[in-house]
Coordinates of C-alpha atoms in Angstrom, one line a residue:
X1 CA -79.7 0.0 31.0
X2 CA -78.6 0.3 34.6
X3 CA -80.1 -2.4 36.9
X4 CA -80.1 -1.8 40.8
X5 CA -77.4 -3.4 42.5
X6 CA -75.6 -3.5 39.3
X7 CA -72.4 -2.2 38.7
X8 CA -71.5 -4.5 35.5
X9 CA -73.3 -1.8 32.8
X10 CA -71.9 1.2 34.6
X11 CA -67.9 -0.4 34.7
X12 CA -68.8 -0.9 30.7
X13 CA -69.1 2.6 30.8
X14 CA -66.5 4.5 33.3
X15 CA -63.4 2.9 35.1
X16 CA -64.3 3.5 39.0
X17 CA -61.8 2.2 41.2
X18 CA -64.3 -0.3 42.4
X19 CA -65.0 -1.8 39.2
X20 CA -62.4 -4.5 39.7
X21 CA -63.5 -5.4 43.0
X22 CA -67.2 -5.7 42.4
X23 CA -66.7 -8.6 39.9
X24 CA -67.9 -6.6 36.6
X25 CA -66.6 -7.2 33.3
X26 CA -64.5 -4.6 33.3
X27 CA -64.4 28.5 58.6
X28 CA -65.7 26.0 61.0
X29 CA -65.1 23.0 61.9
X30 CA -67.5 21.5 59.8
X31 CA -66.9 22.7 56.1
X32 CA -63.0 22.4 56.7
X33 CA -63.6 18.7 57.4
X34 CA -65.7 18.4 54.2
X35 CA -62.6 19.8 52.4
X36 CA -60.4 17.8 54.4
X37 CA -62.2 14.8 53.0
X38 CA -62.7 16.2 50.0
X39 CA -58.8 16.3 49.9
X40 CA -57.9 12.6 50.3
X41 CA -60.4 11.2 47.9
X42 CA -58.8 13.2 45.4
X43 CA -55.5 12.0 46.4
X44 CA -56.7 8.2 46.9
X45 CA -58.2 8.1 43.6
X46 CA -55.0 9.6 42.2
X47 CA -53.3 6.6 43.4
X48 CA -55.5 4.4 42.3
X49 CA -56.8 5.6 38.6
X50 CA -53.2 6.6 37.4
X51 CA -52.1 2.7 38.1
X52 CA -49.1 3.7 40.6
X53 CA -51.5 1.2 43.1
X54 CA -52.1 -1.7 39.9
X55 CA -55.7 -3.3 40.2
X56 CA -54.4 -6.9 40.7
X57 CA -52.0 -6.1 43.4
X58 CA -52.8 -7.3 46.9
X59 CA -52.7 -3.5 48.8
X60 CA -55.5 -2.3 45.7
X61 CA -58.5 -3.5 47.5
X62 CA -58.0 -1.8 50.9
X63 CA -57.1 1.7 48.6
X64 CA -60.8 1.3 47.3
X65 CA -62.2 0.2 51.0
X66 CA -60.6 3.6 51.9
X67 CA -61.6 5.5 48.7
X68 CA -65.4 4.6 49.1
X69 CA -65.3 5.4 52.9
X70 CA -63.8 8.6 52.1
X71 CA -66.4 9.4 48.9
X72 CA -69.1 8.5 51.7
X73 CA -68.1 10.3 54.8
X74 CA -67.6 13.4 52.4
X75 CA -71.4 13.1 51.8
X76 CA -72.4 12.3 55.4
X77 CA -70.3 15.4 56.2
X78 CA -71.9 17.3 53.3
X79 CA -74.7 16.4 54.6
X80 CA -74.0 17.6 58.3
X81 CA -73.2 20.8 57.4
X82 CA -77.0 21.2 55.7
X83 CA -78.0 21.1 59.4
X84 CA -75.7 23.3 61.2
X85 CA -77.3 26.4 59.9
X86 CA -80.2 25.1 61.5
X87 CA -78.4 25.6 64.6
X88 CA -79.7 21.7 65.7
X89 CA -76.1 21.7 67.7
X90 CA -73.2 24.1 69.0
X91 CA -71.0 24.8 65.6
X92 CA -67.9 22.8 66.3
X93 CA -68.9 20.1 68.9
X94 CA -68.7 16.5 68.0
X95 CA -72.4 16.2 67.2
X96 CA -72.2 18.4 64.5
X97 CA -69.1 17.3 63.5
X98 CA -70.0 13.4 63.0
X99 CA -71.9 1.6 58.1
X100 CA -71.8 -0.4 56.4
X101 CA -73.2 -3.8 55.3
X102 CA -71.1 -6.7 54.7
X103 CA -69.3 -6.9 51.0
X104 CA -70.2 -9.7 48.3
X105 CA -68.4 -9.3 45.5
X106 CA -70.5 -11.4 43.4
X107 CA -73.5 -9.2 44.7
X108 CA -71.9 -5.8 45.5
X109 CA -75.7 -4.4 46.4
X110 CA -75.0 -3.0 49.5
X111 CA -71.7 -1.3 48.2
X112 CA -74.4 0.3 45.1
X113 CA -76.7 1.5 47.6
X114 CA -73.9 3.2 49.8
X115 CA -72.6 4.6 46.2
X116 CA -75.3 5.7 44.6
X117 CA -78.9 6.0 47.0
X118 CA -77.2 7.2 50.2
X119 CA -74.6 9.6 49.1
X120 CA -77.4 10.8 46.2
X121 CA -80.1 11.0 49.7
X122 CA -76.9 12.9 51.3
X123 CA -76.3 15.4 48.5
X124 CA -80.3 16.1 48.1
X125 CA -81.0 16.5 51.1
X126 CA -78.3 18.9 51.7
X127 CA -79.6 21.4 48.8
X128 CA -83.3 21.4 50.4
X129 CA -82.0 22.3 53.5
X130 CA -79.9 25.0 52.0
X131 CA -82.3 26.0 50.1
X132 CA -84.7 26.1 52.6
X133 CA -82.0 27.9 54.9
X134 CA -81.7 31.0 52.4
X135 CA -85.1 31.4 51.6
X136 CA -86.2 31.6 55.5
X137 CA -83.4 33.4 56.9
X138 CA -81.6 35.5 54.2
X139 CA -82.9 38.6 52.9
X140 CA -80.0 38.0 49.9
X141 CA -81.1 35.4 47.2
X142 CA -77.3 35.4 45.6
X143 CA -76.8 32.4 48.0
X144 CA -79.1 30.3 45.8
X145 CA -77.4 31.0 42.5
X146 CA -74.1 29.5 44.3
X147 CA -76.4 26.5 45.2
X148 CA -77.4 26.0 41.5
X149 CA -74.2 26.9 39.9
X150 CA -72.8 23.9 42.3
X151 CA -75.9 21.5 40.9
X152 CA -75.0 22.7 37.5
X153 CA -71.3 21.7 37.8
X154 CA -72.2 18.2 39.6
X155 CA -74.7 17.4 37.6
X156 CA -73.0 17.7 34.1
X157 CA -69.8 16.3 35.7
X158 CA -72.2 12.7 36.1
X159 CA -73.6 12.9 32.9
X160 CA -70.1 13.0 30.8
X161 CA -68.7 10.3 33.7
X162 CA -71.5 8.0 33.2
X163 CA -73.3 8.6 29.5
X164 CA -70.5 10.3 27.4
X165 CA -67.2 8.8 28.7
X166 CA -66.9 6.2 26.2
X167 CA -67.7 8.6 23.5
X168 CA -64.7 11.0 24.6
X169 CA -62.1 8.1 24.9
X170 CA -62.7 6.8 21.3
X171 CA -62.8 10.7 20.0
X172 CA -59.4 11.5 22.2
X173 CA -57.8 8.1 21.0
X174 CA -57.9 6.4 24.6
X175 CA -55.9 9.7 25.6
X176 CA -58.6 11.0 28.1
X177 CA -62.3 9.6 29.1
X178 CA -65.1 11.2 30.7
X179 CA -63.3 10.4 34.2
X180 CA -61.1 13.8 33.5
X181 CA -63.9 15.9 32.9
X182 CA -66.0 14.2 35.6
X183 CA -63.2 15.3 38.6
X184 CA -63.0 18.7 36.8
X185 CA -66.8 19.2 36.7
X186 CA -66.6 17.8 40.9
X187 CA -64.1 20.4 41.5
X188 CA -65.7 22.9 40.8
X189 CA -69.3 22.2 42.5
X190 CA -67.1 22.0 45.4
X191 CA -65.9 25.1 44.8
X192 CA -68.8 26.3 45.0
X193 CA -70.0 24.6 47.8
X194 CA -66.9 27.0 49.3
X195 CA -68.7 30.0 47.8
X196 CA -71.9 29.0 49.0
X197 CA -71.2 28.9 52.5
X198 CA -68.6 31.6 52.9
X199 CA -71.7 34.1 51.2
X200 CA -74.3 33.0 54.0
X201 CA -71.3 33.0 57.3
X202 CA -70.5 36.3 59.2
X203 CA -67.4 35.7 59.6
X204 CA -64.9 38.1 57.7
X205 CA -62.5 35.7 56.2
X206 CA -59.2 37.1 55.2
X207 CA -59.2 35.0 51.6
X208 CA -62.9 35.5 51.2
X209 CA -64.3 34.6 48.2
X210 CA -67.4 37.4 48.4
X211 CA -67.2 40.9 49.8
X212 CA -70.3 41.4 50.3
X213 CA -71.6 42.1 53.8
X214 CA -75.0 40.6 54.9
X215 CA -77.9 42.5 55.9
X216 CA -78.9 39.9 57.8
X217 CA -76.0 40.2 60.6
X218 CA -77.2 43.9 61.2
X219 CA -80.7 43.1 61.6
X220 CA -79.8 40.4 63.9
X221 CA -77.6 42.4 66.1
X222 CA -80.1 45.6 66.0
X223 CA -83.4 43.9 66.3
X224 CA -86.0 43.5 63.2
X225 CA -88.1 46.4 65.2
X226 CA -84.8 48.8 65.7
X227 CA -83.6 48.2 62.6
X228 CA -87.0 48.9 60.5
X229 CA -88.5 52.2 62.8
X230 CA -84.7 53.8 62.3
X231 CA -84.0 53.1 58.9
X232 CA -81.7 50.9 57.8
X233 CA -78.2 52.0 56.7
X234 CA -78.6 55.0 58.7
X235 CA -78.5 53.5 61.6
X236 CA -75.6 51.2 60.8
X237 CA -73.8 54.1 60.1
X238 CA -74.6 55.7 63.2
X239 CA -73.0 52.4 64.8
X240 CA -70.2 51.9 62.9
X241 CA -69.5 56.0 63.7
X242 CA -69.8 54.7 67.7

């Protein structure tokens, strides 16, 4: 059972690159910086769960300091771009663009909370807002099915990292754990966090990932009245013909 503030039963149970720190047993500005982020905790944490940075050498804790920053700011920035499409600051401006307590490590609680209650508050609050976002300003509902595809993937990627990894070592001989699986299952909610938000933005992206033009830019650039009295595609035709 997992105790708060305790990371001894979850280092049992997946090899984070904490774990030996923590004294346990064992198109805008905005989403590129998410995958920015996104970028160098994949290549921190390839440094650090391959061994090429060994756990006992003296450089290992500063690769973690920077691994959990990065995990964090990638949810704070998540989290950030749940609010832009509430328009609450210009897209690309520092505001919408962009703590921590002191570290025990005989009682890593402030490093769990960061870990596991902010970054989960993050990542929560981020899909209400989006969900909210779709279902008050988009006529299309496909959005949604990106959000819950990218739920799906996270979700299941945590449950094999933290309930079945052991299970999958001893099955695969110590060969692979559930911390394969877990990145794999990450990738690909953040892939489509990708899809997500290139379905809901107007630009036309030249590697988009849907083709599928919103009715929602017309209506905003006719006028709900306009766009209603004159019929629909008719009269986008009869502005795409001017």
């Amino acid at each position: 059972m997992v105790r708060f503030g305790d990371f001894n039963r979850i280092c049992e149970t997946v090899a984070l690159t904490v774990c030996p720190l923590v004294g346990a047993e064992e198109g805008r500005k905005e989403i590129v910086m998410f995958f920015y982020l996104y970028m160098m905790v994949t290549t921190i944490e390839l440094f650090l769960v391959s061994g090429i940075v060994p756990t006992a050498s003296t450089p290992y804790p500063y690769f973690v300091a920077a691994h959990v920053g990065l995990i964090t700011a990638t949810f704070w920035c998540l989290l950030l771009n749940g609010f832009v499409g509430f328009q609450f600051a210009e897209d690309g401006t520092p505001l919408s663009l962009w703590g921590m307590a002191g570290f025990d490590p005989l009682r890593p609680v402030a490093l769990w909370i960061v870990l596991y209650i902010f970054n989960g508050a993050a990542l929560s609050i981020y899909v209400v807002l989006q969900i909210v976002l779709v279902l008050n300003t988009l006529d299309d509902r496909w959005p949604l099915g990106d959000i819950l595809f990218g739920i799906a993937f996270y979700v299941i990627g945590q449950a094999i990292l933290y309930i079945f990894s052991v299970r999958i070592c001893d099955t695969a001989k110590h060969y692979i754990d559930g911390l394969f699986f877990g990145t794999i299952c990450t990738l690909l909610a953040v892939m489509m966090v990708y899809k997500y938000w290139d379905s809901i933005t107007k630009e036309d992206l030249e590697f988009s990932v849907g083709s599928k033009q919103n009715v929602w830019e017309v209506r905003e650039l006719l006028g709900e009245e306009e766009y209603s009295n004159q019929g629909g595609y008719e009269l986008i035709l009869q502005k795409l013909g001017e």
